[in-house]
Coordinates of N, CA, C and O in Angstrom, one line a residue:
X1 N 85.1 102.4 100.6 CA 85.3 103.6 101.4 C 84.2 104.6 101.1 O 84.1 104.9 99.9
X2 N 83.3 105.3 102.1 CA 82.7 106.4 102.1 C 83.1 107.4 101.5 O 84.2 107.7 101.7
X3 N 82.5 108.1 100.8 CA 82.7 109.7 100.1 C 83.5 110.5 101.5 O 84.6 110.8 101.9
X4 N 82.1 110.6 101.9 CA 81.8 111.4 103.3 C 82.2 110.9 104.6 O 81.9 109.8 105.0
X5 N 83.3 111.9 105.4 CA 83.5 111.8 106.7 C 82.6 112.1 107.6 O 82.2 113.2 107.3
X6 N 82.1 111.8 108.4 CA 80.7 111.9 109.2 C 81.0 111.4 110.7 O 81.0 110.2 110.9
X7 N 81.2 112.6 111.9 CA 81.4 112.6 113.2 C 79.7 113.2 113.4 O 78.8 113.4 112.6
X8 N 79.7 113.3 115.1 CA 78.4 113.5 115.6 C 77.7 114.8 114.8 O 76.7 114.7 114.1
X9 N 78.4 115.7 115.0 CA 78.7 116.7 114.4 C 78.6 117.5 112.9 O 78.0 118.6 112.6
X10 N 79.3 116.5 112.0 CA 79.7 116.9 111.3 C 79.6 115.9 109.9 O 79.5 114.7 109.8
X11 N 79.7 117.3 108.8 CA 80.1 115.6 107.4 C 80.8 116.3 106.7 O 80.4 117.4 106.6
X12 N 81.8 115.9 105.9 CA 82.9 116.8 105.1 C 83.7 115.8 104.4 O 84.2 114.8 105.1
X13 N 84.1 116.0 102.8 CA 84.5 115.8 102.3 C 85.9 116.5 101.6 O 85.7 117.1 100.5
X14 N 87.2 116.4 102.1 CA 88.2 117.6 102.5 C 89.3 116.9 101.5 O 89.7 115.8 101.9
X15 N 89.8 117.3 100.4 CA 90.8 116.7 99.9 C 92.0 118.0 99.2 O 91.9 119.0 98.5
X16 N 93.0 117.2 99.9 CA 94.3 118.2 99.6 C 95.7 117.4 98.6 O 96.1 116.2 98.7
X17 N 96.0 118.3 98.0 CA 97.3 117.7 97.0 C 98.4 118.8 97.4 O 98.5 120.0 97.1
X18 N 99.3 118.0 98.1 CA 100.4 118.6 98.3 C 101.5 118.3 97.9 O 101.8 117.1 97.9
X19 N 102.5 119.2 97.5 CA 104.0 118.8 96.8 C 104.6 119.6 97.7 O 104.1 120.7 98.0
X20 N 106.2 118.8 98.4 CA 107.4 119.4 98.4 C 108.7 118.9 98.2 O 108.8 117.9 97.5
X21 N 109.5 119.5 98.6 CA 111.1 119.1 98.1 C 112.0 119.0 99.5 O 112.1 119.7 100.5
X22 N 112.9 117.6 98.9 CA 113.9 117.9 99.9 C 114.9 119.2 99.8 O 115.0 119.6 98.6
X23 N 115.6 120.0 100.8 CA 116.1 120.5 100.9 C 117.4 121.2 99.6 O 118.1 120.2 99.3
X24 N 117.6 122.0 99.2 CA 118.6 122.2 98.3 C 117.7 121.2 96.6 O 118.2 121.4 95.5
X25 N 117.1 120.8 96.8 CA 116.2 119.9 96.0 C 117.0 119.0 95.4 O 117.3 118.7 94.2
X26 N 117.3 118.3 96.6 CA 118.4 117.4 96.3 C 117.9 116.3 95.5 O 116.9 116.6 95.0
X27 N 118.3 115.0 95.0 CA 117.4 114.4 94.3 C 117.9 113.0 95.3 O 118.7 112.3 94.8
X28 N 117.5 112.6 96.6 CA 117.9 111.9 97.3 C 116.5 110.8 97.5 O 116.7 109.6 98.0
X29 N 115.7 111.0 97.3 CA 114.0 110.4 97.3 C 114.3 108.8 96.8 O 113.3 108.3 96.4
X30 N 115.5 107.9 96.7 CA 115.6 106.6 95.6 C 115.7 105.9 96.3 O 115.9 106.2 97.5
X31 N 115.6 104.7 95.8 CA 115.9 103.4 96.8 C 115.7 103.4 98.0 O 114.7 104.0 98.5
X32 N 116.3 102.9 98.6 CA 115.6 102.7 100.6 C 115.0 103.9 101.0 O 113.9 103.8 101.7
X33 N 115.7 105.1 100.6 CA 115.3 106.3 101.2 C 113.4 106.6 101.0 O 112.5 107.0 101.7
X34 N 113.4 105.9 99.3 CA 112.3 106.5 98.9 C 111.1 105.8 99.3 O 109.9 106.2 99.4
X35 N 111.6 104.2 99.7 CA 111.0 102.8 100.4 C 110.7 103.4 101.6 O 109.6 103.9 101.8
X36 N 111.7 103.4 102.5 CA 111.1 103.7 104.1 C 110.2 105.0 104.1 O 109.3 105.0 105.0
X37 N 110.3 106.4 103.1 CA 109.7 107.9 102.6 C 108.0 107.3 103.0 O 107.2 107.7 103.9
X38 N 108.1 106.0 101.8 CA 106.7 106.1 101.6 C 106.1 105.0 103.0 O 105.0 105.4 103.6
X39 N 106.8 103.7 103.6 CA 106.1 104.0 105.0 C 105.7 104.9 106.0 O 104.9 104.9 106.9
X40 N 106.4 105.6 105.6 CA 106.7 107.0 106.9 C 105.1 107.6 106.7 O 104.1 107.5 107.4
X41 N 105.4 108.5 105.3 CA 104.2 109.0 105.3 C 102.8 108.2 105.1 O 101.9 109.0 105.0
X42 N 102.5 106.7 105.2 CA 101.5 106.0 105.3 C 101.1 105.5 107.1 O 100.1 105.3 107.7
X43 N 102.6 105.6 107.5 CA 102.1 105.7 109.2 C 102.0 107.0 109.6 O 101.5 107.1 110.7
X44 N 102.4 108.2 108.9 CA 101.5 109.6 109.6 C 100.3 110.0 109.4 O 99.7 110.7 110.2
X45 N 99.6 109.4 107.7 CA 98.6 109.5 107.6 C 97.5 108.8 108.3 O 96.4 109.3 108.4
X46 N 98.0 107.4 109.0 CA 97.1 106.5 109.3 C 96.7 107.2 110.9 O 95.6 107.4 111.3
X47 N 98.1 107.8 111.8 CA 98.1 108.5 113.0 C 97.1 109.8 112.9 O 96.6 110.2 113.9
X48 N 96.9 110.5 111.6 CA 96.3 111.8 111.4 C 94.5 111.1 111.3 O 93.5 111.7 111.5
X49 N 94.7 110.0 110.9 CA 93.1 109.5 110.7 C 92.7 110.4 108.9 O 91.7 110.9 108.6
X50 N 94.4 110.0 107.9 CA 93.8 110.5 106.7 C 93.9 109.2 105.9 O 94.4 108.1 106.1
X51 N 93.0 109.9 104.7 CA 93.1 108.8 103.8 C 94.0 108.9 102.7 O 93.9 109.9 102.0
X52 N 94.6 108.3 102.5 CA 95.3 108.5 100.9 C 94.8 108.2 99.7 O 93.9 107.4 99.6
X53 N 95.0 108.7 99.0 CA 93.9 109.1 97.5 C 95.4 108.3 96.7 O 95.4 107.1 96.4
X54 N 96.4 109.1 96.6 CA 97.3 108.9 95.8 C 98.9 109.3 96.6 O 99.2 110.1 97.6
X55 N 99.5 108.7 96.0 CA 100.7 109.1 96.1 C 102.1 108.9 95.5 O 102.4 107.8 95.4
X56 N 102.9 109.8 95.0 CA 103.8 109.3 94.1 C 105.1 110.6 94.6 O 105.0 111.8 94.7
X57 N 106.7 109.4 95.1 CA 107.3 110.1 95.1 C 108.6 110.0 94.2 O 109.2 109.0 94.1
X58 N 108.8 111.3 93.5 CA 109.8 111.6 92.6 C 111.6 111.2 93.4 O 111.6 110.8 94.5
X59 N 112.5 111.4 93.0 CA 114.1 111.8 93.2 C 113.7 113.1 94.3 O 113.6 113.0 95.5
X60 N 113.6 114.0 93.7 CA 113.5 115.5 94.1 C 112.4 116.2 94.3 O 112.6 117.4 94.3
X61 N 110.9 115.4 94.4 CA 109.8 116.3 95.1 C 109.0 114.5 95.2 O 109.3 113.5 94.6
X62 N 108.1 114.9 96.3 CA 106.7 114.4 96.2 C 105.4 115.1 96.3 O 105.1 116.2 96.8
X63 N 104.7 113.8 95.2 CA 103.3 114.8 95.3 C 102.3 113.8 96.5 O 102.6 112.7 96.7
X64 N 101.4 114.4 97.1 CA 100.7 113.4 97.9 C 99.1 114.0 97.8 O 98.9 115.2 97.8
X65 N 98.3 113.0 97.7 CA 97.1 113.6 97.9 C 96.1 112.6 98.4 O 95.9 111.5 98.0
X66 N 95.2 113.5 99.5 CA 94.7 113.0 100.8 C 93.4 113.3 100.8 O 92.9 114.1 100.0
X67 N 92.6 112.7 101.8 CA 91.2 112.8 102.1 C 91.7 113.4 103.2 O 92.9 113.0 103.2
X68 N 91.3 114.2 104.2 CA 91.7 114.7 105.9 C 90.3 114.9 106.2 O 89.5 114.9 105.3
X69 N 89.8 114.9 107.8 CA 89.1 115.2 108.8 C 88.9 116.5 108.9 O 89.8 117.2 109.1
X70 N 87.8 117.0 108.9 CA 87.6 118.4 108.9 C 88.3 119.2 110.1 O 88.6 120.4 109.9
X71 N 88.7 118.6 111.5 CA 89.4 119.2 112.4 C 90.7 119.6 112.0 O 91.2 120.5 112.6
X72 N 91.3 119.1 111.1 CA 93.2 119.1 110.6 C 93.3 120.0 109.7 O 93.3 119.8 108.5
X73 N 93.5 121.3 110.2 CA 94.5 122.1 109.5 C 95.8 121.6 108.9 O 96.6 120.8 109.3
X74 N 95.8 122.7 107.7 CA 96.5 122.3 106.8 C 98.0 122.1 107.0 O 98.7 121.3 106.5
X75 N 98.4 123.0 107.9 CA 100.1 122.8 108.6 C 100.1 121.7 109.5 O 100.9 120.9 109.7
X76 N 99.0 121.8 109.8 CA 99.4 120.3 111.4 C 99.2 119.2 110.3 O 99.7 118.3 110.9
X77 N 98.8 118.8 109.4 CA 99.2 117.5 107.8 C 100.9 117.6 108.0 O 101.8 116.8 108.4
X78 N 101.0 119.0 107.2 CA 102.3 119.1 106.7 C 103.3 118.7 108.1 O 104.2 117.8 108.1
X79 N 102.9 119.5 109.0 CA 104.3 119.5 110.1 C 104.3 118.0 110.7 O 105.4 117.6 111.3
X80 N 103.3 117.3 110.7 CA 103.3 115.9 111.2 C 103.7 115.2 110.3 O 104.2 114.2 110.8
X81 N 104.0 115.0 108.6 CA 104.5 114.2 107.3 C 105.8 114.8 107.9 O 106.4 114.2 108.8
X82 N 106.3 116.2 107.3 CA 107.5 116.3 107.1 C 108.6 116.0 108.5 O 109.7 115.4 108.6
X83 N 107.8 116.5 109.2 CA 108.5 115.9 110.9 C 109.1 114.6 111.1 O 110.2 114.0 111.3
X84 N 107.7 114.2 111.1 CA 108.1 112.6 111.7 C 109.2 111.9 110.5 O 110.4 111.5 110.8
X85 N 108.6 112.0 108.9 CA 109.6 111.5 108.0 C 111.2 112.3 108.2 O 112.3 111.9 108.1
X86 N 110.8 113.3 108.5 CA 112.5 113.7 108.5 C 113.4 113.1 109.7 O 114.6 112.8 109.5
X87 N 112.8 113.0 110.7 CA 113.5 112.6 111.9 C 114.2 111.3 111.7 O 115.4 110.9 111.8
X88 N 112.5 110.5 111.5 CA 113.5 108.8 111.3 C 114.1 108.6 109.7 O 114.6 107.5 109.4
X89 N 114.1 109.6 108.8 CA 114.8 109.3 107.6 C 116.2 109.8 108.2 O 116.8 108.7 108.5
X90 N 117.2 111.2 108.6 CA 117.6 111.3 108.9 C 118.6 110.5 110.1 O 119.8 110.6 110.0
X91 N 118.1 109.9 110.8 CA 118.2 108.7 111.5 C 118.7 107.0 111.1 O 119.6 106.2 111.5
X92 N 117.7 107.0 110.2 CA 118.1 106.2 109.5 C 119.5 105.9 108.6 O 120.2 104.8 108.5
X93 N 119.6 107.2 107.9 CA 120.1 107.2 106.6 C 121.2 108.6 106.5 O 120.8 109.7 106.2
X94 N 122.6 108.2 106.9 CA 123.7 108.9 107.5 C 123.8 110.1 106.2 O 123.8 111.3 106.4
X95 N 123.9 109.3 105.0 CA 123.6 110.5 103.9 C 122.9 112.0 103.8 O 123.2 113.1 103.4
X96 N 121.9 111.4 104.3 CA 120.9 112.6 104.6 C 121.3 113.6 105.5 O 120.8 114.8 105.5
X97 N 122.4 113.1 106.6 CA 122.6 113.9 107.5 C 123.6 115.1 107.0 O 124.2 115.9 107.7
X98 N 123.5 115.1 105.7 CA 124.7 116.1 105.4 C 123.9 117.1 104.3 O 124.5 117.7 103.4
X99 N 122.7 117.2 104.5 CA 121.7 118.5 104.1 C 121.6 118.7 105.8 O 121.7 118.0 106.8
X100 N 121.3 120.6 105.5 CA 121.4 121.3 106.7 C 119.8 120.7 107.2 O 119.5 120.9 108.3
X101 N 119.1 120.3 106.6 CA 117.6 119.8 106.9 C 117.3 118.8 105.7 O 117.9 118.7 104.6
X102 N 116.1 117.8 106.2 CA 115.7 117.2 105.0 C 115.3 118.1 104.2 O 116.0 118.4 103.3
X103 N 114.0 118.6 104.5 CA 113.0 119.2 103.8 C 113.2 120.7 103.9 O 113.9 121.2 104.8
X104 N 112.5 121.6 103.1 CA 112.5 122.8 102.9 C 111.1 123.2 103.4 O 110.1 122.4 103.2
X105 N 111.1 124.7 104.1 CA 110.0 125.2 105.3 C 108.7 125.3 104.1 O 107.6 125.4 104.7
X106 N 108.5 125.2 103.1 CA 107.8 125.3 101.9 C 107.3 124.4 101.5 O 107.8 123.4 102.0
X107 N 106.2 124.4 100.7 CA 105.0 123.1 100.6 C 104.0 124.0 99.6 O 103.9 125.2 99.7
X108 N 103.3 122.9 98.6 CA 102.4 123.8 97.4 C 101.0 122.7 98.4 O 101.1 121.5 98.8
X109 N 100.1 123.4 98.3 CA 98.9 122.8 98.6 C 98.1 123.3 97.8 O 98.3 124.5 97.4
X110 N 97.0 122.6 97.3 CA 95.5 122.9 96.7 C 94.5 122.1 97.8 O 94.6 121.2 98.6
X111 N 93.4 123.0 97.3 CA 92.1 121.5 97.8 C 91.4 121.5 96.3 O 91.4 122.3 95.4
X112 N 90.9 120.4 96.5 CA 90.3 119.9 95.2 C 88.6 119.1 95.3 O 88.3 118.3 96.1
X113 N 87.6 119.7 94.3 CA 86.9 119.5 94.4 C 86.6 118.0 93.3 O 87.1 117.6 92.3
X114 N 85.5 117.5 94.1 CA 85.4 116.4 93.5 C 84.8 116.5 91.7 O 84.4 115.4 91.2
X115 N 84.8 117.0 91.3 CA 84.6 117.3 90.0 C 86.5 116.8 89.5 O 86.8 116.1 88.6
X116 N 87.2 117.3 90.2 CA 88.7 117.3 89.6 C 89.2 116.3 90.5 O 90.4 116.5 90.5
X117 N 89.1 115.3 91.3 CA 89.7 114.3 91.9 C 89.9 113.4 91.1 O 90.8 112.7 91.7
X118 N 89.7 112.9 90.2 CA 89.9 112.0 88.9 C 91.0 112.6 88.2 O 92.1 112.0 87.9
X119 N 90.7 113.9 88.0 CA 92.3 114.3 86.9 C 93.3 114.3 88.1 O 93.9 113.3 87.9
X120 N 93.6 114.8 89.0 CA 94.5 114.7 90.3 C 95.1 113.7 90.5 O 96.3 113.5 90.7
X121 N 94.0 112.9 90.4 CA 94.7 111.5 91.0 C 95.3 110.6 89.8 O 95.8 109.5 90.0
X122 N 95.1 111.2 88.7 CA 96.0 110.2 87.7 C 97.2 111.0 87.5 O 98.3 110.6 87.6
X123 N 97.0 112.5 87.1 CA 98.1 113.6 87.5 C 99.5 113.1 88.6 O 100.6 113.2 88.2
X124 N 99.1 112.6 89.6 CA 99.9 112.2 90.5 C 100.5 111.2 90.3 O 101.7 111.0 90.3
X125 N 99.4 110.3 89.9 CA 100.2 108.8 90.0 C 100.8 108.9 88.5 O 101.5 108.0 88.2
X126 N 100.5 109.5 87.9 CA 101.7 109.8 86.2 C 103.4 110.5 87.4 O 104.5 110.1 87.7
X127 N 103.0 110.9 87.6 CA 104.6 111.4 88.5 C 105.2 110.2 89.0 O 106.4 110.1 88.9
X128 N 104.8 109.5 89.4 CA 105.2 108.3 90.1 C 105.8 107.4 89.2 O 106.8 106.8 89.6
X129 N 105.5 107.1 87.9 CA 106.5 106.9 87.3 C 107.7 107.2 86.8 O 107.8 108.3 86.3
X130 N 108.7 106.7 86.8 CA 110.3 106.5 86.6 C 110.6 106.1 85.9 O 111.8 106.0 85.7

């Protein structure tokens, strides 16, 4: 894979680490839920045209961290992950339907420069363990 994203245009190398929580910070993230979690958000990234660096999700938060397209602001990431995964988790999984929402309106982002994408990405994938 290329460092660099490169349109007619443009070349940018854009990487974000984001954490949030389900709702009430429930610790619901296990088994199927946290199985289908992580297709979800590998078919929004693939739809956003991002790349995944890392990913690791906990019981009660995930951390995710991404290469993006210089066009994608940082809420239209968030509101397309948390959306789409809430709808068909919710859908899916009758439990869920008994938080007033999956997710909470809140989200920690950084961007990170490639000097720190090595500690980040081991950072993360240490969370991923259980």
């Amino acid at each position: 894979m290329e460092r660099y994203r490169r349109t007619h245009t443009t070349v940018s190398d854009i990487n974000y680490h984001f954490i949030w929580i389900p709702r009430r910070r429930k610790k619901v993230l296990k088994g199927e839920i946290k199985k289908r979690l992580n297709e979800l958000i590998h078919q929004a990234l693939s739809e956003l045209d991002c790349r995944l660096i890392s990913l690791a999700i906990k019981s009660d938060h995930v951390h995710l961290f991404v290469n993006a397209p210089c066009h994608l602001s940082i809420p239209a990431i968030m509101h397309k992950i948390k959306g789409m995964s809430a709808r068909y988790l919710r859908k899916e999984f009758d439990s869920l339907k008994k938080l007033p929402s999956m997710w909470t309106r809140s989200y920690f982002v950084s961007t990170a420069r490639q000097v720190s994408l090595e500690t980040i990405k081991e950072y993360v994938e240490a969370q991923g363990k259980d």
